[in-house]
PDB file of C-alpha atoms in Angstrom:
ATOM      1  CA  MET A   1      80.379 178.099  64.760  1.00 36.00           C
ATOM      2  CA  ALA A   2      81.445 178.149  68.395  1.00 49.00           C
ATOM      3  CA  ASP A   3      81.820 174.339  68.356  1.00 51.00           C
ATOM      4  CA  ALA A   4      83.947 174.593  65.220  1.00 46.00           C
ATOM      5  CA  ASP A   5      86.135 177.245  66.844  1.00 62.00           C
ATOM      6  CA  ALA A   6      86.551 175.082  69.960  1.00 60.00           C
ATOM      7  CA  HIS A   7      87.488 172.066  67.841  1.00 57.00           C
ATOM      8  CA  SER A   8      89.956 174.184  65.882  1.00 82.00           C
ATOM      9  CA  LEU A   9      91.591 175.443  69.067  1.00 80.00           C
ATOM     10  CA  GLU A  10      91.820 171.909  70.442  1.00 84.00           C
ATOM     11  CA  THR A  11      93.633 170.818  67.285  1.00 88.00           C
ATOM     12  CA  ILE A  12      95.959 173.812  67.513  1.00 87.00           C
ATOM     13  CA  LEU A  13      96.743 173.118  71.179  1.00 91.00           C
ATOM     14  CA  THR A  14      97.601 169.481  70.459  1.00 91.00           C
ATOM     15  CA  ARG A  15     100.063 170.576  67.774  1.00 93.00           C
ATOM     16  CA  ASP A  16     101.496 173.452  69.783  1.00 97.00           C
ATOM     17  CA  ALA A  17     101.841 171.354  72.948  1.00 97.00           C
ATOM     18  CA  ALA A  18     104.372 169.110  71.213  1.00 97.00           C
ATOM     19  CA  LEU A  19     106.175 172.152  69.814  1.00 97.00           C
ATOM     20  CA  LEU A  20     106.273 173.792  73.249  1.00 98.00           C
ATOM     21  CA  ARG A  21     107.585 170.703  75.055  1.00 98.00           C
ATOM     22  CA  ASP A  22     110.421 170.153  72.593  1.00 98.00           C
ATOM     23  CA  THR A  23     111.357 173.827  72.351  1.00 98.00           C
ATOM     24  CA  VAL A  24     111.425 174.500  76.102  1.00 98.00           C
ATOM     25  CA  ARG A  25     113.533 171.384  76.698  1.00 98.00           C
ATOM     26  CA  GLU A  26     115.976 172.565  74.042  1.00 98.00           C
ATOM     27  CA  ALA A  27     116.047 176.049  75.544  1.00 98.00           C
ATOM     28  CA  GLY A  28     116.652 174.616  79.007  1.00 98.00           C
ATOM     29  CA  ALA A  29     119.543 172.530  77.719  1.00 98.00           C
ATOM     30  CA  LEU A  30     121.108 175.626  76.153  1.00 98.00           C
ATOM     31  CA  ALA A  31     120.733 177.598  79.389  1.00 98.00           C
ATOM     32  CA  GLN A  32     122.205 174.713  81.369  1.00 98.00           C
ATOM     33  CA  SER A  33     125.210 174.522  79.015  1.00 98.00           C
ATOM     34  CA  MET A  34     125.989 178.185  79.759  1.00 97.00           C
ATOM     35  CA  PHE A  35     125.288 177.951  83.502  1.00 97.00           C
ATOM     36  CA  ARG A  36     128.282 178.679  85.763  1.00 96.00           C
ATOM     37  CA  THR A  37     130.425 179.841  82.852  1.00 96.00           C
ATOM     38  CA  GLU A  38     131.957 183.264  82.250  1.00 95.00           C
ATOM     39  CA  LEU A  39     129.181 185.362  80.741  1.00 95.00           C
ATOM     40  CA  LYS A  40     128.839 188.901  79.545  1.00 93.00           C
ATOM     41  CA  LYS A  41     126.246 190.591  81.715  1.00 91.00           C
ATOM     42  CA  TRP A  42     124.755 194.038  82.151  1.00 89.00           C
ATOM     43  CA  THR A  43     121.868 195.859  83.809  1.00 90.00           C
ATOM     44  CA  LYS A  44     118.745 197.041  82.034  1.00 84.00           C
ATOM     45  CA  GLY A  45     116.342 199.559  83.495  1.00 74.00           C
ATOM     46  CA  ALA A  46     116.960 200.457  87.110  1.00 71.00           C
ATOM     47  CA  SER A  47     118.284 197.142  88.406  1.00 78.00           C
ATOM     48  CA  SER A  48     117.287 194.198  86.211  1.00 86.00           C
ATOM     49  CA  PRO A  49     120.230 191.912  85.405  1.00 89.00           C
ATOM     50  CA  VAL A  50     120.576 190.360  81.959  1.00 94.00           C
ATOM     51  CA  SER A  51     123.276 188.220  80.391  1.00 95.00           C
ATOM     52  CA  GLU A  52     124.256 186.769  77.051  1.00 97.00           C
ATOM     53  CA  ALA A  53     122.620 183.533  78.214  1.00 98.00           C
ATOM     54  CA  ASP A  54     119.227 185.260  78.524  1.00 97.00           C
ATOM     55  CA  ILE A  55     119.607 186.577  74.990  1.00 97.00           C
ATOM     56  CA  ALA A  56     120.804 183.254  73.543  1.00 98.00           C
ATOM     57  CA  VAL A  57     117.890 181.368  75.083  1.00 98.00           C
ATOM     58  CA  ASN A  58     115.447 184.047  73.942  1.00 98.00           C
ATOM     59  CA  ASP A  59     116.812 183.847  70.392  1.00 98.00           C
ATOM     60  CA  LEU A  60     116.392 180.068  70.339  1.00 98.00           C
ATOM     61  CA  LEU A  61     112.828 180.227  71.661  1.00 98.00           C
ATOM     62  CA  GLU A  62     111.879 182.946  69.222  1.00 98.00           C
ATOM     63  CA  ALA A  63     113.404 181.154  66.248  1.00 98.00           C
ATOM     64  CA  ARG A  64     111.670 177.841  67.022  1.00 98.00           C
ATOM     65  CA  LEU A  65     108.268 179.153  68.130  1.00 98.00           C
ATOM     66  CA  ARG A  66     107.787 182.043  65.728  1.00 96.00           C
ATOM     67  CA  THR A  67     108.970 180.072  62.708  1.00 96.00           C
ATOM     68  CA  ALA A  68     106.401 177.363  63.484  1.00 97.00           C
ATOM     69  CA  THR A  69     103.595 179.820  64.343  1.00 97.00           C
ATOM     70  CA  PRO A  70     104.174 182.994  62.305  1.00 96.00           C
ATOM     71  CA  ASP A  71     100.651 184.314  62.924  1.00 96.00           C
ATOM     72  CA  TYR A  72     101.046 184.378  66.722  1.00 97.00           C
ATOM     73  CA  GLY A  73     102.002 187.382  68.773  1.00 98.00           C
ATOM     74  CA  TRP A  74     105.229 187.514  70.791  1.00 98.00           C
ATOM     75  CA  LEU A  75     105.865 188.984  74.239  1.00 98.00           C
ATOM     76  CA  SER A  76     109.203 188.297  75.915  1.00 98.00           C
ATOM     77  CA  GLU A  77     111.176 189.901  78.694  1.00 96.00           C
ATOM     78  CA  GLU A  78     114.195 190.003  76.392  1.00 96.00           C
ATOM     79  CA  SER A  79     112.554 191.236  73.161  1.00 96.00           C
ATOM     80  CA  ALA A  80     111.458 194.716  72.176  1.00 94.00           C
ATOM     81  CA  ASP A  81     107.704 194.921  72.635  1.00 95.00           C
ATOM     82  CA  ASP A  82     105.797 194.608  69.380  1.00 92.00           C
ATOM     83  CA  ALA A  83     102.326 196.119  69.702  1.00 95.00           C
ATOM     84  CA  THR A  84     100.962 193.862  66.936  1.00 96.00           C
ATOM     85  CA  ARG A  85     100.641 191.197  69.656  1.00 97.00           C
ATOM     86  CA  LEU A  86      97.601 193.080  70.943  1.00 97.00           C
ATOM     87  CA  SER A  87      95.626 192.180  67.823  1.00 96.00           C
ATOM     88  CA  ARG A  88      96.574 188.479  67.807  1.00 96.00           C
ATOM     89  CA  ARG A  89      94.266 185.800  69.144  1.00 94.00           C
ATOM     90  CA  LEU A  90      97.237 183.690  70.277  1.00 97.00           C
ATOM     91  CA  THR A  91     100.479 185.062  71.724  1.00 98.00           C
ATOM     92  CA  TRP A  92     103.588 183.418  73.152  1.00 98.00           C
ATOM     93  CA  VAL A  93     104.566 184.906  76.523  1.00 98.00           C
ATOM     94  CA  VAL A  94     108.184 184.123  77.353  1.00 98.00           C
ATOM     95  CA  ASP A  95     110.751 184.447  80.123  1.00 98.00           C
ATOM     96  CA  PRO A  96     113.948 182.893  78.731  1.00 98.00           C
ATOM     97  CA  ILE A  97     115.544 182.634  82.180  1.00 98.00           C
ATOM     98  CA  ASP A  98     113.300 183.398  85.141  1.00 97.00           C
ATOM     99  CA  GLY A  99     115.539 183.986  88.152  1.00 96.00           C
ATOM    100  CA  THR A 100     118.453 185.570  86.294  1.00 96.00           C
ATOM    101  CA  ARG A 101     120.076 186.730  89.539  1.00 95.00           C
ATOM    102  CA  ASN A 102     120.112 183.154  90.812  1.00 96.00           C
ATOM    103  CA  TYR A 103     121.441 181.972  87.461  1.00 96.00           C
ATOM    104  CA  LEU A 104     124.277 184.489  87.415  1.00 96.00           C
ATOM    105  CA  ASN A 105     125.163 183.751  91.043  1.00 95.00           C
ATOM    106  CA  GLY A 106     125.416 180.025  90.332  1.00 96.00           C
ATOM    107  CA  HIS A 107     122.309 179.107  92.343  1.00 95.00           C
ATOM    108  CA  ASP A 108     120.042 176.342  91.122  1.00 95.00           C
ATOM    109  CA  GLU A 109     116.584 177.916  91.297  1.00 95.00           C
ATOM    110  CA  TRP A 110     115.967 179.320  87.836  1.00 98.00           C
ATOM    111  CA  CYS A 111     113.863 178.143  84.927  1.00 98.00           C
ATOM    112  CA  VAL A 112     112.655 178.649  81.385  1.00 98.00           C
ATOM    113  CA  SER A 113     109.013 179.768  81.408  1.00 98.00           C
ATOM    114  CA  VAL A 114     106.748 179.909  78.330  1.00 98.00           C
ATOM    115  CA  ALA A 115     102.967 180.199  77.961  1.00 98.00           C
ATOM    116  CA  LEU A 116     100.625 180.416  75.021  1.00 98.00           C
ATOM    117  CA  VAL A 117      97.905 182.965  75.742  1.00 98.00           C
ATOM    118  CA  GLU A 118      94.550 183.002  73.968  1.00 96.00           C
ATOM    119  CA  ASP A 119      93.108 186.500  74.174  1.00 91.00           C
ATOM    120  CA  ALA A 120      93.843 187.232  77.872  1.00 96.00           C
ATOM    121  CA  SER A 121      94.195 183.722  79.352  1.00 97.00           C
ATOM    122  CA  PRO A 122      96.946 181.082  79.163  1.00 98.00           C
ATOM    123  CA  VAL A 123      96.014 177.850  77.393  1.00 97.00           C
ATOM    124  CA  LEU A 124      99.424 176.104  77.256  1.00 98.00           C
ATOM    125  CA  ALA A 125     102.295 176.354  79.732  1.00 98.00           C
ATOM    126  CA  ALA A 126     105.751 174.929  80.305  1.00 98.00           C
ATOM    127  CA  VAL A 127     108.167 175.717  83.122  1.00 98.00           C
ATOM    128  CA  PHE A 128     111.478 173.837  83.021  1.00 98.00           C
ATOM    129  CA  ALA A 129     114.115 173.927  85.768  1.00 98.00           C
ATOM    130  CA  PRO A 130     117.066 172.056  84.215  1.00 98.00           C
ATOM    131  CA  THR A 131     119.314 171.880  87.277  1.00 97.00           C
ATOM    132  CA  SER A 132     116.674 169.965  89.245  1.00 96.00           C
ATOM    133  CA  ASP A 133     115.183 168.303  86.143  1.00 97.00           C
ATOM    134  CA  GLU A 134     111.650 169.552  86.876  1.00 98.00           C
ATOM    135  CA  PHE A 135     109.413 169.981  83.850  1.00 98.00           C
ATOM    136  CA  PHE A 136     105.970 171.393  84.655  1.00 98.00           C
ATOM    137  CA  PHE A 137     103.437 171.271  81.833  1.00 98.00           C
ATOM    138  CA  ALA A 138      99.778 172.202  81.523  1.00 98.00           C
ATOM    139  CA  ILE A 139      97.126 172.293  78.827  1.00 97.00           C
ATOM    140  CA  ARG A 140      93.872 174.084  79.564  1.00 96.00           C
ATOM    141  CA  GLY A 141      91.291 171.554  80.707  1.00 95.00           C
ATOM    142  CA  GLN A 142      93.776 168.672  80.850  1.00 96.00           C
ATOM    143  CA  GLY A 143      95.516 169.074  84.205  1.00 97.00           C
ATOM    144  CA  THR A 144      99.124 169.723  85.208  1.00 98.00           C
ATOM    145  CA  THR A 145     102.020 167.296  85.096  1.00 98.00           C
ATOM    146  CA  LEU A 146     105.481 167.350  86.619  1.00 98.00           C
ATOM    147  CA  ASN A 147     107.856 165.154  84.624  1.00 98.00           C
ATOM    148  CA  GLY A 148     104.828 163.470  83.085  1.00 98.00           C
ATOM    149  CA  LYS A 149     103.002 162.686  86.361  1.00 98.00           C
ATOM    150  CA  ALA A 150      99.823 164.469  87.411  1.00 98.00           C
ATOM    151  CA  VAL A 151     100.177 166.868  90.368  1.00 98.00           C
ATOM    152  CA  ARG A 152      97.683 168.771  92.505  1.00 98.00           C
ATOM    153  CA  ALA A 153      97.757 171.679  94.910  1.00 98.00           C
ATOM    154  CA  THR A 154      97.207 170.852  98.578  1.00 97.00           C
ATOM    155  CA  SER A 155      93.679 170.940  99.954  1.00 96.00           C
ATOM    156  CA  GLY A 156      92.375 172.623 103.098  1.00 96.00           C
ATOM    157  CA  SER A 157      92.240 176.234 104.243  1.00 94.00           C
ATOM    158  CA  GLU A 158      94.608 176.290 107.230  1.00 92.00           C
ATOM    159  CA  LEU A 159      97.965 178.051 107.033  1.00 89.00           C
ATOM    160  CA  ASP A 160     101.306 176.495 107.952  1.00 91.00           C
ATOM    161  CA  PHE A 161     103.671 179.415 107.411  1.00 92.00           C
ATOM    162  CA  SER A 162     106.632 177.099 106.852  1.00 93.00           C
ATOM    163  CA  ARG A 163     104.813 176.076 103.660  1.00 96.00           C
ATOM    164  CA  VAL A 164     104.160 179.635 102.488  1.00 96.00           C
ATOM    165  CA  ALA A 165     106.563 181.662 100.333  1.00 96.00           C
ATOM    166  CA  GLY A 166     106.635 185.319  99.430  1.00 94.00           C
ATOM    167  CA  PRO A 167     107.483 188.754 100.831  1.00 92.00           C
ATOM    168  CA  LYS A 168     107.442 188.401 104.616  1.00 90.00           C
ATOM    169  CA  PRO A 169     105.805 191.797 105.399  1.00 89.00           C
ATOM    170  CA  LEU A 170     102.919 190.821 103.135  1.00 90.00           C
ATOM    171  CA  VAL A 171     102.467 187.323 104.532  1.00 90.00           C
ATOM    172  CA  GLU A 172     102.629 188.629 108.112  1.00 88.00           C
ATOM    173  CA  ARG A 173      99.420 190.553 107.411  1.00 88.00           C
ATOM    174  CA  LEU A 174      97.585 187.232 107.398  1.00 87.00           C
ATOM    175  CA  LYS A 175      98.272 186.731 111.122  1.00 79.00           C
ATOM    176  CA  PRO A 176      99.739 189.955 112.496  1.00 64.00           C
ATOM    177  CA  SER A 177      99.253 188.873 116.113  1.00 67.00           C
ATOM    178  CA  LEU A 178     101.490 185.820 115.845  1.00 59.00           C
ATOM    179  CA  GLY A 179     104.702 187.759 116.132  1.00 66.00           C
ATOM    180  CA  ASP A 180     107.679 186.495 114.140  1.00 76.00           C
ATOM    181  CA  ILE A 181     106.846 183.807 111.612  1.00 82.00           C
ATOM    182  CA  LYS A 182     109.145 181.429 109.765  1.00 86.00           C
ATOM    183  CA  LEU A 183     108.372 181.217 106.076  1.00 89.00           C
ATOM    184  CA  HIS A 184     109.536 178.693 103.532  1.00 91.00           C
ATOM    185  CA  PRO A 185     113.062 179.628 102.378  1.00 88.00           C
ATOM    186  CA  ARG A 186     113.085 182.248  99.647  1.00 90.00           C
ATOM    187  CA  ILE A 187     112.697 180.965  96.080  1.00 92.00           C
ATOM    188  CA  GLY A 188     114.446 183.400  93.740  1.00 90.00           C
ATOM    189  CA  SER A 189     112.541 182.363  90.619  1.00 96.00           C
ATOM    190  CA  LEU A 190     108.978 183.652  90.819  1.00 97.00           C
ATOM    191  CA  ALA A 191     107.700 181.140  88.267  1.00 98.00           C
ATOM    192  CA  LEU A 192     109.157 178.260  90.292  1.00 97.00           C
ATOM    193  CA  ARG A 193     107.805 179.698  93.539  1.00 97.00           C
ATOM    194  CA  LEU A 194     104.308 179.630  92.073  1.00 98.00           C
ATOM    195  CA  CYS A 195     104.745 176.186  90.513  1.00 98.00           C
ATOM    196  CA  ARG A 196     105.655 174.821  93.948  1.00 98.00           C
ATOM    197  CA  VAL A 197     101.992 175.385  94.809  1.00 98.00           C
ATOM    198  CA  ALA A 198     100.929 173.209  91.878  1.00 98.00           C
ATOM    199  CA  ASP A 199     102.965 170.203  93.026  1.00 97.00           C
ATOM    200  CA  GLY A 200     102.071 170.617  96.706  1.00 97.00           C
ATOM    201  CA  VAL A 201     105.502 171.636  97.994  1.00 97.00           C
ATOM    202  CA  LEU A 202     103.970 174.940  99.102  1.00 97.00           C
ATOM    203  CA  ASP A 203     100.479 175.573 100.437  1.00 97.00           C
ATOM    204  CA  ALA A 204     100.514 179.165  99.180  1.00 97.00           C
ATOM    205  CA  ALA A 205     102.808 181.596  97.382  1.00 97.00           C
ATOM    206  CA  PHE A 206     102.685 185.355  97.004  1.00 96.00           C
ATOM    207  CA  ALA A 207     104.132 187.691  94.402  1.00 95.00           C
ATOM    208  CA  GLY A 208     104.943 191.277  95.277  1.00 90.00           C
ATOM    209  CA  GLY A 209     103.814 194.120  93.082  1.00 82.00           C
ATOM    210  CA  ASN A 210     106.645 194.056  90.561  1.00 85.00           C
ATOM    211  CA  SER A 211     105.862 191.039  88.371  1.00 95.00           C
ATOM    212  CA  HIS A 212     105.109 190.912  84.655  1.00 97.00           C
ATOM    213  CA  ASP A 213     103.242 188.711  82.202  1.00 98.00           C
ATOM    214  CA  TRP A 214     106.354 186.679  81.431  1.00 98.00           C
ATOM    215  CA  ASP A 215     106.925 185.857  85.119  1.00 97.00           C
ATOM    216  CA  LEU A 216     103.356 184.709  85.635  1.00 98.00           C
ATOM    217  CA  ALA A 217     101.444 183.388  82.630  1.00 98.00           C
ATOM    218  CA  ALA A 218     102.868 179.865  82.510  1.00 98.00           C
ATOM    219  CA  ALA A 219     102.769 179.382  86.295  1.00 98.00           C
ATOM    220  CA  ASP A 220      99.188 180.694  86.377  1.00 98.00           C
ATOM    221  CA  LEU A 221      97.885 177.915  84.124  1.00 98.00           C
ATOM    222  CA  ILE A 222     100.051 175.323  85.880  1.00 98.00           C
ATOM    223  CA  VAL A 223      98.497 176.280  89.233  1.00 98.00           C
ATOM    224  CA  GLN A 224      94.952 176.433  87.842  1.00 98.00           C
ATOM    225  CA  GLU A 225      95.188 173.036  86.174  1.00 98.00           C
ATOM    226  CA  ALA A 226      96.509 171.549  89.431  1.00 98.00           C
ATOM    227  CA  ASP A 227      93.198 172.488  91.110  1.00 98.00           C
ATOM    228  CA  GLY A 228      94.595 175.717  92.499  1.00 98.00           C
ATOM    229  CA  ARG A 229      93.868 179.362  91.891  1.00 98.00           C
ATOM    230  CA  MET A 230      96.140 182.314  91.204  1.00 98.00           C
ATOM    231  CA  THR A 231      94.708 185.841  91.277  1.00 98.00           C
ATOM    232  CA  TYR A 232      95.132 189.317  92.631  1.00 96.00           C
ATOM    233  CA  LEU A 233      94.529 189.604  96.384  1.00 95.00           C
ATOM    234  CA  SER A 234      91.072 190.892  95.489  1.00 94.00           C
ATOM    235  CA  GLY A 235      90.291 187.587  93.796  1.00 96.00           C
ATOM    236  CA  ASP A 236      90.202 189.242  90.370  1.00 96.00           C
ATOM    237  CA  PRO A 237      91.748 187.194  87.565  1.00 97.00           C
ATOM    238  CA  ILE A 238      95.045 188.160  85.960  1.00 98.00           C
ATOM    239  CA  LEU A 239      94.688 189.230  82.323  1.00 98.00           C
ATOM    240  CA  TYR A 240      97.595 188.749  79.949  1.00 98.00           C
ATOM    241  CA  ASN A 241      98.748 190.220  76.653  1.00 98.00           C
ATOM    242  CA  ARG A 242      97.355 193.642  77.440  1.00 97.00           C
ATOM    243  CA  ARG A 243      99.122 196.910  76.714  1.00 96.00           C
ATOM    244  CA  GLU A 244     100.196 197.082  80.387  1.00 96.00           C
ATOM    245  CA  VAL A 245     102.074 193.915  81.341  1.00 97.00           C
ATOM    246  CA  ALA A 246     103.017 194.744  84.959  1.00 96.00           C
ATOM    247  CA  HIS A 247     100.926 193.396  87.829  1.00 97.00           C
ATOM    248  CA  GLY A 248     100.181 194.084  91.481  1.00 94.00           C
ATOM    249  CA  VAL A 249     100.259 191.754  94.476  1.00 96.00           C
ATOM    250  CA  LEU A 250      99.155 188.174  93.706  1.00 97.00           C
ATOM    251  CA  VAL A 251      98.441 184.946  95.565  1.00 98.00           C
ATOM    252  CA  ALA A 252      98.463 181.309  94.448  1.00 98.00           C
ATOM    253  CA  ALA A 253      97.077 178.427  96.534  1.00 98.00           C
ATOM    254  CA  GLY A 254      94.746 175.437  96.459  1.00 98.00           C
ATOM    255  CA  ARG A 255      91.131 176.464  95.920  1.00 97.00           C
ATOM    256  CA  ASP A 256      89.918 176.466  99.539  1.00 97.00           C
ATOM    257  CA  ARG A 257      93.034 178.081 100.932  1.00 97.00           C
ATOM    258  CA  HIS A 258      93.024 180.659  98.156  1.00 98.00           C
ATOM    259  CA  ALA A 259      89.408 181.556  98.963  1.00 97.00           C
ATOM    260  CA  SER A 260      90.299 181.971 102.635  1.00 96.00           C
ATOM    261  CA  ILE A 261      93.282 184.209 101.865  1.00 96.00           C
ATOM    262  CA  VAL A 262      91.298 186.376  99.446  1.00 96.00           C
ATOM    263  CA  ALA A 263      88.504 186.757 102.017  1.00 95.00           C
ATOM    264  CA  HIS A 264      91.064 187.838 104.625  1.00 93.00           C
ATOM    265  CA  PHE A 265      92.493 190.563 102.403  1.00 93.00           C
ATOM    266  CA  ARG A 266      89.055 191.749 101.316  1.00 89.00           C
ATOM    267  CA  ASN A 267      88.301 192.431 104.980  1.00 85.00           C
ATOM    268  CA  ARG A 268      91.779 193.831 105.648  1.00 84.00           C
ATOM    269  CA  PRO A 269      92.946 195.426 102.374  1.00 82.00           C
ATOM    270  CA  LEU A 270      96.520 196.545 101.894  1.00 82.00           C
ATOM    271  CA  PRO A 271      97.090 200.267 102.450  1.00 74.00           C
TER     272      PRO A 271
END
């Protein structure tokens, strides 16, 4: 029975991979067509910006993906949460525009980020940055590609801080005696920051304690399938499509470097 279930999932992933590629490219093209135009925008919650572009891209993704897979759950930053997702084996986890502040300010680093989560783990992922024409894609067990070419996280355990991105006060805790350190320039899209580990642009990337499933799920699989790891600082895995979708401090890096960073913070935990 388990073999039959695995075969069934493999068939589903092959079908849904094609759907995901086409849909995320279409969504990216829509976002790009609205980029640097006059948009209605507002603030939700305490300080989270949102615009009519976020909603338009979300509507497109939802129409394409949910029509094709009506039995799947749906979790998106720009949709009301539907608790029925918690009972679904497969759930789409969506950030229509990750890096909305960058997008609204006319800066290039933003993306469309979509993952398919089975139970608590991502099994398909696409992150598309239209302005730089970067399309990251991963299928569980099949590696990560960037624009169709296989990519891998960097090896080794040493730290070159110019190749590390994330909140500076957090990163400084890795080597507090060094004094001032120069990090990689800030990347305003969290999903892209994490994907930069997968293609070797960064050696490591951190996320502060204010991220959500939709920021992380696609990048998580993309990093994993590029021979990296992405976890909490404790080394515990990130679980998705739970009732609580917010997450604490996270790190992504190649396997050896990730192990070294996790060991450091286990010995010197955050207050």
